[in-house]
Structure formats: structure tokens, C-alpha cells
Tab-separated table of C-alpha atoms and ligand atoms in Angstrom:
chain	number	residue	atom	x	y	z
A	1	UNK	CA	-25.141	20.750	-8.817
A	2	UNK	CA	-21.763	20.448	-7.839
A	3	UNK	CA	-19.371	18.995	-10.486
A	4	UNK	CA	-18.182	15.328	-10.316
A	5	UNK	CA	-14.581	14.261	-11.271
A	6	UNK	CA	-14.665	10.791	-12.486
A	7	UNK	CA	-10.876	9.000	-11.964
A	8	UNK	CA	-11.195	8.918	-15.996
A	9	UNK	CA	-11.346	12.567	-16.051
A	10	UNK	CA	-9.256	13.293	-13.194
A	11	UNK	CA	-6.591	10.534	-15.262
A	12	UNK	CA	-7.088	12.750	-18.670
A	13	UNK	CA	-6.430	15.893	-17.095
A	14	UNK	CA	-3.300	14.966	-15.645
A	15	UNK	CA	-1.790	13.620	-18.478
A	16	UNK	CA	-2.724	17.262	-20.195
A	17	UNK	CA	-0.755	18.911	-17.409
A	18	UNK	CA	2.675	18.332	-18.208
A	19	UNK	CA	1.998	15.277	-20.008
A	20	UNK	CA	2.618	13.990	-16.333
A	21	UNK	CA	0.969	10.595	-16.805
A	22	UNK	CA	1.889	9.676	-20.247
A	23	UNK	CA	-0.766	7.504	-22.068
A	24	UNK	CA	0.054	4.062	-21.260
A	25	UNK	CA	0.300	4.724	-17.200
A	26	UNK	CA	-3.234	6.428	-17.443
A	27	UNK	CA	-4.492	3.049	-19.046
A	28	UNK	CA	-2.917	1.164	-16.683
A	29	UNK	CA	-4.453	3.411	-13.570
A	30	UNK	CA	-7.539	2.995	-15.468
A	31	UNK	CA	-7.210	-0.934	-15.808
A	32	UNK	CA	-6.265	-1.088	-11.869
A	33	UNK	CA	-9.693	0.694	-10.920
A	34	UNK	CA	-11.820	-1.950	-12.898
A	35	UNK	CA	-10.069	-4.872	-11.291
A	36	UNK	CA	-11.068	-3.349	-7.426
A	37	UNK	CA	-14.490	-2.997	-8.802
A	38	UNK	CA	-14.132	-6.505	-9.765
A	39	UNK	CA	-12.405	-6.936	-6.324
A	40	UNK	CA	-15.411	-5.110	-4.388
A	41	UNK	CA	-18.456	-6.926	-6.161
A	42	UNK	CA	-16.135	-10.183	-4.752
A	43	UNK	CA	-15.605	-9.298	-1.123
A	44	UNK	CA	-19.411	-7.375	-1.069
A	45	UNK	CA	-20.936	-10.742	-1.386
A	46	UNK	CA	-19.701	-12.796	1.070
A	47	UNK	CA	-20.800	-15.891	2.418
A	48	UNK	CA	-23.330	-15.674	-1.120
A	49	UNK	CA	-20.706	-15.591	-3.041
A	50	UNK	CA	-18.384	-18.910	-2.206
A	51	UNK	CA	-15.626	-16.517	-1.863
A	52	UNK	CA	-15.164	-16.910	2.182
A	53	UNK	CA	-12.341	-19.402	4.097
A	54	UNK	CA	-9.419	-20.745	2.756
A	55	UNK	CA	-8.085	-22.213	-0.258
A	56	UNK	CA	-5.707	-24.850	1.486
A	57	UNK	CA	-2.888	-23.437	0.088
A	58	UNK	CA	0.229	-21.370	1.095
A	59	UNK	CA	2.087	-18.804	-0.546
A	60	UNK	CA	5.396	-18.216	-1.115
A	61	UNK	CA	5.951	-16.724	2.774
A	62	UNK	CA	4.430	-19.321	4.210
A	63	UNK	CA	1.006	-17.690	4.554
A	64	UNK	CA	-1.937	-19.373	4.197
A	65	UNK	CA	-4.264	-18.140	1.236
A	66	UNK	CA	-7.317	-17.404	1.264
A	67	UNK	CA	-10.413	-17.652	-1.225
A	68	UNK	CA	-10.400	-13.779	-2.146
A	69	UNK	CA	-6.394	-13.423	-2.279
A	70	UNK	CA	-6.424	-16.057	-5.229
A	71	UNK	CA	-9.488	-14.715	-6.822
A	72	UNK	CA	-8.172	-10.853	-5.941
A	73	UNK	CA	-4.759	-11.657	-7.386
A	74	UNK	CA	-6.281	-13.466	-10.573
A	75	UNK	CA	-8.711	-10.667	-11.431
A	76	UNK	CA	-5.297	-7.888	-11.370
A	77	UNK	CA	-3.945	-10.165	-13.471
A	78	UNK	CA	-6.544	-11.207	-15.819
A	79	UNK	CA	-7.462	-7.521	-16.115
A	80	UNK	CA	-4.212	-6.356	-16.959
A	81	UNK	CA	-2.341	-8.707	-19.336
A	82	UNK	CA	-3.606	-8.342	-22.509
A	83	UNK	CA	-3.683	-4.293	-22.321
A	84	UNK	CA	-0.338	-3.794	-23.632
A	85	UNK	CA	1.209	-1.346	-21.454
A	86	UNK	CA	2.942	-3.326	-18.949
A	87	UNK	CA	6.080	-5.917	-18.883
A	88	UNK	CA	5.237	-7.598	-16.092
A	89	UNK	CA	3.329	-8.156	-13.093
A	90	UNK	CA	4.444	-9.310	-9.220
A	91	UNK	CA	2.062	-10.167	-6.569
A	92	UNK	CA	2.174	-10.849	-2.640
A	93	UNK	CA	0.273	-14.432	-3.831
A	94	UNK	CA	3.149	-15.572	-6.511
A	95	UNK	CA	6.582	-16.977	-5.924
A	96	UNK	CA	8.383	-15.391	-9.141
A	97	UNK	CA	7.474	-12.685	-11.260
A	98	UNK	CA	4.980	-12.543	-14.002
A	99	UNK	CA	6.198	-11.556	-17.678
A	100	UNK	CA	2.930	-10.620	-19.703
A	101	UNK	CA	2.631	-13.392	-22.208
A	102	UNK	CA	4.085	-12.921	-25.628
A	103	UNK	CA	0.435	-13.057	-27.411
A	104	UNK	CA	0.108	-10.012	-25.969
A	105	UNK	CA	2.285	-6.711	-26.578
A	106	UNK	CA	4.405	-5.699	-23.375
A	107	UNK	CA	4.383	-2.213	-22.298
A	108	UNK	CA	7.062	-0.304	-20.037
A	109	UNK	CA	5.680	-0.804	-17.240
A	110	UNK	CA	5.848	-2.868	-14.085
A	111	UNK	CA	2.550	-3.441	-11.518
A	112	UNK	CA	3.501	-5.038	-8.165
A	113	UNK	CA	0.316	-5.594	-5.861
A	114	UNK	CA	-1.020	-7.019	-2.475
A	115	UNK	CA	-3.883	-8.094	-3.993
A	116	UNK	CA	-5.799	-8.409	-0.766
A	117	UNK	CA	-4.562	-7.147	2.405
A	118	UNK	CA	-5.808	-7.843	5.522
A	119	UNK	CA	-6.118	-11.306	4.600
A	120	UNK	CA	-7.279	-11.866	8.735
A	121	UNK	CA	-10.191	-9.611	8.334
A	122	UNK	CA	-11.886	-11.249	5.585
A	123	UNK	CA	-14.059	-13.675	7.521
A	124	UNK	CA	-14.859	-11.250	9.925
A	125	UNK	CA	-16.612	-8.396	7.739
A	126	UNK	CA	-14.016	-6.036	8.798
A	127	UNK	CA	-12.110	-3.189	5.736
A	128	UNK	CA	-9.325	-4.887	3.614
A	129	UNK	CA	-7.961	-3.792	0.674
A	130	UNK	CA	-5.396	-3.516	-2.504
A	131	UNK	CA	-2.293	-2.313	-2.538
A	132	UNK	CA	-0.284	-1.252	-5.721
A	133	UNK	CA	3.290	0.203	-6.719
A	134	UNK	CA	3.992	0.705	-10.526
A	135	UNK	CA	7.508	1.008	-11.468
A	136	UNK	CA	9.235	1.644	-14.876
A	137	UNK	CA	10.685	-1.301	-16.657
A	138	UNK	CA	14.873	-0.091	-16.855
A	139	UNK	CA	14.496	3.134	-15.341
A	140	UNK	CA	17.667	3.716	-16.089
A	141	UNK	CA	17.404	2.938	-19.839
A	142	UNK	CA	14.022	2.880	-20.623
A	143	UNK	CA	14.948	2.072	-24.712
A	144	UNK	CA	17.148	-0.901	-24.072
A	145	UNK	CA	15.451	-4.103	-25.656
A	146	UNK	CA	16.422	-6.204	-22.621
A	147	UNK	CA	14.094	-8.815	-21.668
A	148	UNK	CA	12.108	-8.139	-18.602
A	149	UNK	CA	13.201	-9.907	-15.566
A	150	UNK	CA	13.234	-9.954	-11.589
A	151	UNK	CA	16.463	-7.472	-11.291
A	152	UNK	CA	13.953	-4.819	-12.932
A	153	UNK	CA	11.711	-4.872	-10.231
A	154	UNK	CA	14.390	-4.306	-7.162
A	155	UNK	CA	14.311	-0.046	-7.796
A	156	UNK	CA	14.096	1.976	-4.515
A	157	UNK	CA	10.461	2.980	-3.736
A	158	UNK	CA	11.251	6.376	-4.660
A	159	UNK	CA	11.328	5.521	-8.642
A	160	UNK	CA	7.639	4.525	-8.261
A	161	UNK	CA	6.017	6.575	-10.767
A	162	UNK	CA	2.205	5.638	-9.469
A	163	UNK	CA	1.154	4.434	-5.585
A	164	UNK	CA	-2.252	3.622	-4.363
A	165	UNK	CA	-4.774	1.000	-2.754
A	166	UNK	CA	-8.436	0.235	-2.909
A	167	UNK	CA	-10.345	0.311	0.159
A	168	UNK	CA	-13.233	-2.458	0.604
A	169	UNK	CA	-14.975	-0.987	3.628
A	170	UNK	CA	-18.427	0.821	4.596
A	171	UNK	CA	-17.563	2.408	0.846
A	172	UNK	CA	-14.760	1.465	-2.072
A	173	UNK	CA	-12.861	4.172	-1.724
A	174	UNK	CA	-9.437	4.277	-3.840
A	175	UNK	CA	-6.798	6.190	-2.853
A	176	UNK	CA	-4.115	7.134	-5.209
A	177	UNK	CA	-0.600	8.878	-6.252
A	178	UNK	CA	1.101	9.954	-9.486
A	179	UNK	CA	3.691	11.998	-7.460
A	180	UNK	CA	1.342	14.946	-7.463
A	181	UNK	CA	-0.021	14.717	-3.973
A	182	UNK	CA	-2.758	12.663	-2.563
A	183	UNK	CA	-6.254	12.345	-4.268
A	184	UNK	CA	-8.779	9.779	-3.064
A	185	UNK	CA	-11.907	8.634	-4.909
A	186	UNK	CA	-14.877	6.930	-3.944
A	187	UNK	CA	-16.666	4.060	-5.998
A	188	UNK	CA	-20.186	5.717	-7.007
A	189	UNK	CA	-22.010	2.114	-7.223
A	190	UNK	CA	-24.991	3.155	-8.881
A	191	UNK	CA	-23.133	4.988	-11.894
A	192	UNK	CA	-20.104	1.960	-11.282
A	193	UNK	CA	-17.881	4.444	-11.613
A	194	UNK	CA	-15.043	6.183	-9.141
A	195	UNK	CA	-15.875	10.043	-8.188
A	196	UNK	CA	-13.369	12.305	-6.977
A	197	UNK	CA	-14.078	13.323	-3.867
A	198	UNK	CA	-10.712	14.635	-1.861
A	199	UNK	CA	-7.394	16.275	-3.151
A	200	UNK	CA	-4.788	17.409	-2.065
A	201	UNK	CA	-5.122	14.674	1.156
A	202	UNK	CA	-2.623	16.055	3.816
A	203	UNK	CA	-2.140	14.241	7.495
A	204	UNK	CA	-1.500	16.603	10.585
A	205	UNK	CA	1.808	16.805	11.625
A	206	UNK	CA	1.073	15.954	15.168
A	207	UNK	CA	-1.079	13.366	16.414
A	208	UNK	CA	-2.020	11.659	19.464
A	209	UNK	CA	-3.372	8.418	17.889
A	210	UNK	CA	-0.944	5.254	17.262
A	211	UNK	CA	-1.350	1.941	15.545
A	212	UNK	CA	0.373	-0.708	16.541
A	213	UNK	CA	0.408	-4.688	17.286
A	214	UNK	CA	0.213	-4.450	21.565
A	215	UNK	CA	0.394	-7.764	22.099
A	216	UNK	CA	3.782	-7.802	20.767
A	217	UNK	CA	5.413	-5.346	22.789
A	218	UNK	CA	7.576	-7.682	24.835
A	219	UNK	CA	9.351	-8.835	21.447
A	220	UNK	CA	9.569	-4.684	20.485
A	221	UNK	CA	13.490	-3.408	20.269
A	222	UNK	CA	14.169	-0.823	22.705
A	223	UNK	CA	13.326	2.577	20.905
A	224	UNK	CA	10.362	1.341	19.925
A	225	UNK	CA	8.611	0.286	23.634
A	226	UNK	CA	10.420	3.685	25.241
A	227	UNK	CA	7.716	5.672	22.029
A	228	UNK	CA	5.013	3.429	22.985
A	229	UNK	CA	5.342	3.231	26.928
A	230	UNK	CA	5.810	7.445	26.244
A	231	UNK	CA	2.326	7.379	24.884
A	232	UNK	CA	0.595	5.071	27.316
A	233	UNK	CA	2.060	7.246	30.460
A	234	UNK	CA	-0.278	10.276	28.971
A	235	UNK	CA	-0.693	13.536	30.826
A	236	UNK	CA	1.522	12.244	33.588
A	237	UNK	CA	4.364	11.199	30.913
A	238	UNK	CA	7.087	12.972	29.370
A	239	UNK	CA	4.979	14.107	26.339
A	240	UNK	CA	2.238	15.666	28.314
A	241	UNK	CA	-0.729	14.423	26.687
A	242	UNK	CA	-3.186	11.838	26.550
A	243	UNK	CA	-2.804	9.403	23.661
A	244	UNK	CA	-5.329	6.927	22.217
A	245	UNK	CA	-4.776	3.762	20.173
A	246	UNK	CA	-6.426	2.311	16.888
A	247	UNK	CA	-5.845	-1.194	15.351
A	248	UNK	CA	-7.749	-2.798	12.513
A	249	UNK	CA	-4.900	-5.364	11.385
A	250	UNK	CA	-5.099	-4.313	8.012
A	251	UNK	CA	-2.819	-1.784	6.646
A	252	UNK	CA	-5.005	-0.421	4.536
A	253	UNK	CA	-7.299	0.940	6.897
A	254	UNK	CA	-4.998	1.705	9.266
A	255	UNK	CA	-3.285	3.957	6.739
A	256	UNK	CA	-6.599	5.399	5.726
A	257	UNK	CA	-7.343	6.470	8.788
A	258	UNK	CA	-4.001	7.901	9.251
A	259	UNK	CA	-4.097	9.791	5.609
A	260	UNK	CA	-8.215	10.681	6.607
A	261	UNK	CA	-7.290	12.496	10.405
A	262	UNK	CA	-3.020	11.436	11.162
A	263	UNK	CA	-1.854	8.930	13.509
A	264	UNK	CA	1.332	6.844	13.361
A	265	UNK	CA	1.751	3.187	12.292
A	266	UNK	CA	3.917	0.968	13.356
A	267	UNK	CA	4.975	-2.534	12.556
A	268	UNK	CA	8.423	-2.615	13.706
A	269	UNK	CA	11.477	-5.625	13.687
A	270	UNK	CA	10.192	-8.194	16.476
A	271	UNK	CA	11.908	-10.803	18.305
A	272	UNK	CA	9.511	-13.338	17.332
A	273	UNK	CA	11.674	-13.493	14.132
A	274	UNK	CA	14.673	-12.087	14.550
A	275	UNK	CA	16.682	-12.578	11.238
A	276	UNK	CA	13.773	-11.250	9.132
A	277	UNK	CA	13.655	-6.669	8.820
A	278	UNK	CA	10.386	-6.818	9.629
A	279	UNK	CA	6.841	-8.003	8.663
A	280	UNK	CA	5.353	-6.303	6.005
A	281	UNK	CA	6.327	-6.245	2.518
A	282	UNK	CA	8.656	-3.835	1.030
A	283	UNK	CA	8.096	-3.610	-2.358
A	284	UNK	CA	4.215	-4.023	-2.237
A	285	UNK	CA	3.249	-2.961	0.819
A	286	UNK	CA	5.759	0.136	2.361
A	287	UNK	CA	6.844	1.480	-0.173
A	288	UNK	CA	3.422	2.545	-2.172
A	289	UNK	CA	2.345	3.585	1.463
A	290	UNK	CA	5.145	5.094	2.400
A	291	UNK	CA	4.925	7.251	-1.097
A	292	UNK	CA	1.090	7.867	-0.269
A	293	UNK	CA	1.924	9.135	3.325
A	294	UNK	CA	5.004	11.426	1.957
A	295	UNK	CA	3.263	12.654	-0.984
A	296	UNK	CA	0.223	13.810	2.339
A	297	UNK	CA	2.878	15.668	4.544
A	298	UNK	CA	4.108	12.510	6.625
A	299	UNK	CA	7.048	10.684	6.574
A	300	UNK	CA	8.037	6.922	6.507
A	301	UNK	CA	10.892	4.764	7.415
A	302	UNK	CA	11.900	1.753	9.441
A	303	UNK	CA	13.779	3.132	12.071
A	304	UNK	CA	16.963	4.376	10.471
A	305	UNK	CA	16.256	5.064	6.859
A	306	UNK	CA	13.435	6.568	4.939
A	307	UNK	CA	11.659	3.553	3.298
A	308	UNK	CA	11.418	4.973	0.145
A	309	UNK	CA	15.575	4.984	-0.295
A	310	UNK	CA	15.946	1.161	0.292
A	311	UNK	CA	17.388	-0.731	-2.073
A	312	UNK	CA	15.452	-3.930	-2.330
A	313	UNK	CA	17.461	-7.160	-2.628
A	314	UNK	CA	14.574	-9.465	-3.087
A	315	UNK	CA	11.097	-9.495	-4.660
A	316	UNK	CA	9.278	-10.383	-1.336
A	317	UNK	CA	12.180	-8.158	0.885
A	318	UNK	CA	10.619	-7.002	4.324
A	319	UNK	CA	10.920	-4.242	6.027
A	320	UNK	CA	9.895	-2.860	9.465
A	321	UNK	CA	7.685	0.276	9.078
A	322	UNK	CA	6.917	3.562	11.290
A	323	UNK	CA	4.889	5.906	8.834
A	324	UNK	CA	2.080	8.767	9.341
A	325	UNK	CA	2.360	11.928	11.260
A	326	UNK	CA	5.851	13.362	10.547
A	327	UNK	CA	6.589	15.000	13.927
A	328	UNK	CA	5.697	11.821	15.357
A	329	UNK	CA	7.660	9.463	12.928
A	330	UNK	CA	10.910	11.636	13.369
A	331	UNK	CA	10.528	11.264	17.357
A	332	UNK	CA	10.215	7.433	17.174
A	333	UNK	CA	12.705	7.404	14.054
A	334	UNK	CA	15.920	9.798	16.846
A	335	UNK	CA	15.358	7.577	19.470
A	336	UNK	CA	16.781	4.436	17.353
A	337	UNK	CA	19.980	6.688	16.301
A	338	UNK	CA	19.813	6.987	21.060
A	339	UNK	CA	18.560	10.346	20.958
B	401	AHM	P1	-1.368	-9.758	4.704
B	401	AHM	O1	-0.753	-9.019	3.550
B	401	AHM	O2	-1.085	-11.217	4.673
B	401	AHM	O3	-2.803	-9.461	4.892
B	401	AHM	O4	-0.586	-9.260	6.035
B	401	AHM	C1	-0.363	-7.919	6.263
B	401	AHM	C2	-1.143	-7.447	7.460
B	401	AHM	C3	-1.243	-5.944	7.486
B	401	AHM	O5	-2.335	-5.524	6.746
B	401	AHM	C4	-1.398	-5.669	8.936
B	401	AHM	O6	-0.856	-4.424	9.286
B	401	AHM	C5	-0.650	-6.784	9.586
B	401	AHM	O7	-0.475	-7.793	8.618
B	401	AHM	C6	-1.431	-7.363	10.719
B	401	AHM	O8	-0.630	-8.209	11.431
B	401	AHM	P2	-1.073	-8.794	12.854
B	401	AHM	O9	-1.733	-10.077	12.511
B	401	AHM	O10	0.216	-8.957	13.602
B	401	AHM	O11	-2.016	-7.836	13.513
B	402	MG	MG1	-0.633	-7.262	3.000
């Protein structure tokens, strides 16, 4: 019988190598993977479970909420508070941040999550998912006594020190990053426990499969319709080939699939909105991803900059996003600098 990894193991062993995940992050990995299996039992039962439709509420962007992102984000929370090795927490679903309460002991550590994304799919039986970035509380000066507050959470995405997300699909599959490349382990129900079961995760460098919102292409900046039209004009076109397009409308599967067989995804500055950088999230959303994809092989940035060298402003900063197959993101990446 082959061997299985559990994420436990898989956790323990690299915090023996190098002491690369030091004790408290390994608890706090640890803590993350209950609340998806918390997360999963939620979203696996449906219209049985009272978790469908929406809550009649909005978030702080304006979105409305649905049943499973206010149960998803209270279950990351609940599950993590009282453990001692975080600060604080910050969540697509809250306005501010959240300081661990002072019952408990704070930790050095800083969790930011989409606690369900994909919110669109969720009625419709369709993969959604969890996203996560943890960040040290004062990089810079990890001793000082300062109180935690927002201004710790605005680091670049390239001081994360874990990145990962939770698939709900056909399996729970979580997918994760301690700077060491890409492993990906899927949720053994019967045992309730994650398995490792791919390492090493690296995406081709070429691809002929993009992701992307079509039915906003008239509101697309230049550089980004001459990629797209580029791909649609196939064998006949300038790049030769035949490309075909994938899109789920949630980022988590659409990056799966990218880190599972390559692909580019795209959700780039529209007109639609034209003072805001983009759609999706920086701080929760691109840049975990964007350290998954890199840590695979691919690159990520929003045009102009690699994502992971931003410095946020904001909490709930946006960003436009081109990440996946590097040859691919560097193409569509020169032809905003007119090359
Ligand atoms: P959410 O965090 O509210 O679910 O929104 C993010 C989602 C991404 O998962 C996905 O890539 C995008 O929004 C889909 O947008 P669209 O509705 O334009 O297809
Ligand atoms: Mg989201």
C-alpha cells in the first residue's frame, strides 16, 4: 500500500526542515483545514441544510451576501480565535479588521480570507471555494509590543508567509503554499482527514486555454482585447494556433484548473467602473493566488506590475489580475507597456 501524507504530517515535516513553518503557523494551517471541513459539510448539504439564497444583507463593497458567506466567514473565525497564534483576522464579509479578543492570547500572526468565493455559483451546484493569505503581524519588527491594527495588514503580497484555498467541488481539495512550492491535498471523507496527493504542482509555460469574462470585452482596455481577439483568430491569427476558452466565475476553480493543466486568467480594469483597479480583491484574493501560481512556474500581475510587489493602500484594495501560464502572462503583460 502506498503511503498517505496527511496535511498534519506533511505540516510536521516541514516545520522539521529548516524549522520552515515555525509552530504557531503550522497550528494555524492546521486550524484553517478544520474550518473548510466545516465549510464543505455546509455547502455539501444544500437545499437540506437551510444554507442556500441570501441573507438580505450587503457587505462592505456593496455585494450582496449570501447564506454560506456569513456562515463560511463565521466558522474561520470561530475556529480560529481562541487558538492563540494569531493577532487578527480580515475577511471579504467584514468592513474593518478583526483583533482576536483579549480573553484569548494573540499570536503573530495575521489570516485574511474570502471566505466563500464564487458567491454566484452557490445556488447553482457549481465549485466555490476559500481563499486565504497569512501575513506576519510587524514584519518589520516582529518584537515590538504595538497593538495590532489595520496599517499591519497593508504588506505587499510577497511578505505572505502561507497562501492557499479550499476547493468545494466534485472533491474538497485544498491547495496550499508555505513558499516551498505548490502541494495540494484532497479531503479523505471517510477518515475526515486531508491526504496529500500532489507536490511539487507546476503549470505549463504555454497554454492555449484562457479564462476570462467575454461578455465584457467591449469595456476591456486596449492590450487586453488585441490578447483576446489574438486568441479567438486561431490558426489563421498571428499566434498560429487554435485556442479554447474556460469560465466557471469562480476564481477558485478557474485557478485550479489553471494550477491542475495551465491556462491564463484574466479579470482585467473595465470600463464599467472606471475609477476602481479592477475587480477582484487584492489582499484576499490576488495576492494568495498570485503566490500559488508563482510558487507553480507562472507568473501574475495586473498589467504593469507583478501583483505580488503592490503596496496595498486599503484593506479591501482591488486590483486587475492576468495570472497562469508565464509565457502567456508576459505576452498579455508587453503589450500594455505597447509592445
Ligand atoms: P466573490 O468574491 O464575491 O465571489 O466575487 C469574485 C468572483 C470571482 O470568483 C470570479 O472570478 C469573478 O468574481 C466572477 O465575476 P463575473 O460575475 O464577472 O463572472
Ligand atoms: Mg471572491
Amino acid at each position: 500500500m502506498t503511503e498517505r501524507i496527511s496535511l498534519t504530517r506533511y505540516l510536521v515535516e516541514q516545520q522539521r526542515v529548516d524549522g520552515r513553518i515555525p509552530p504557531q503557523l503550522r497550528l494555524l494551517l492546521e486550524v484553517v483545514a478544520r474550518a473548510c471541513k466545516r465549510i464543505a459539510l455546509a455547502v455539501n448539504k444544500g437545499d437540506l441544510g437551510e444554507v442556500m439564497g441570501t441573507a438580505g444583507t450587503e457587505n462592505v463593497q456593496g455585494e450582496v451576501q449570501k447564506k454560506l458567506d456569513i456562515i463560511a466567514n463565521e466558522v474561520l473565525i470561530e475556529a480560529n480565535e481562541w487558538g492563540g497564534h494569531l493577532a487578527a483576522m480580515a475577511s471579504e464579509e467584514m468592513d474593518g479588521i478583526y483583533v482576536v479578543p483579549n480573553r484569548f492570547p494573540q499570536g503573530e500572526y495575521l489570516l485574511m480570507f474570502d471566505p466563500l468565493d464564487g458567491s454566484s455559483n452557490i445556488d447553482v451546484n457549481v465549485s466555490i471555494g476559500t481563499i486565504f493569505s497569512v501575513l506576519r503581524k510587524h514584519h518589520d519588527d516582529p518584537n515590538t509590543a504595538e497593538p495590532v491594527a489595520e496599517a499591519d495588514f497593508l504588506q505587499p503580497g510577497h511578505q505572505q508567509v502561507a497562501a492557499g484555498y479550499c476547493i468545494y467541488g466534485p472533491q474538497t481539495t485544498l491547495v496550499l503554499t508555505v513558499g516551498d512550492g505548490v502541494a495540494m491535498f484532497t479531503l479523505d471523507r471517510e477518515q475526515g482527514s486531508f491526504v496529500l496527493t500532489r507536490e511539487n504542482i507546476r503549470i505549463p509555460e504555454d497554454t492555449k486555454e484562457f479564462a476570462i469574462n467575454m461578455s465584457n470585452m467591449r469595456h476591456w482596455d486596449e492590450p487586453v482585447k488585441r490578447y483576446i481577439q489574438e486568441c479567438l483568430a486561431g490558426k489563421e491569427g498571428p499566434r498560429g494556433k487554435d485556442f479554447n476558452m474556460r469560465w466557471i466565475a469562480s476564481m477558485v476553480a478557474d485557478v485550479h484548473r489553471i494550477l491542475m493543466r495551465g491556462g491564463i486568467f484574466m479579470y482585467p480594469w473595465d470600463k464599467r467602473e472606471p475609477n476602481k483597479p479592477g475587480k477582484l480583491r487584492l489582499m484576499y484574493e490576488a495576492n494568495p493566488m498570485g503566490w500559488l501560481v508563482e510558487q507553480a512556474g507562472g507568473a501574475a500581475t495586473n498589467g504593469k506590475q507583478r501583483i505580488l510587489d503592490i503596496q496595498p493602500t486599503q484593506l479591501h484594495e482591488r486590483v486587475s489580475v492576468i495570472l497562469g501560464s508565464k509565457n502567456e502572462v508576459e505576452r498579455v503583460t508587453s503589450y500594455h507597456s505597447g509592445i
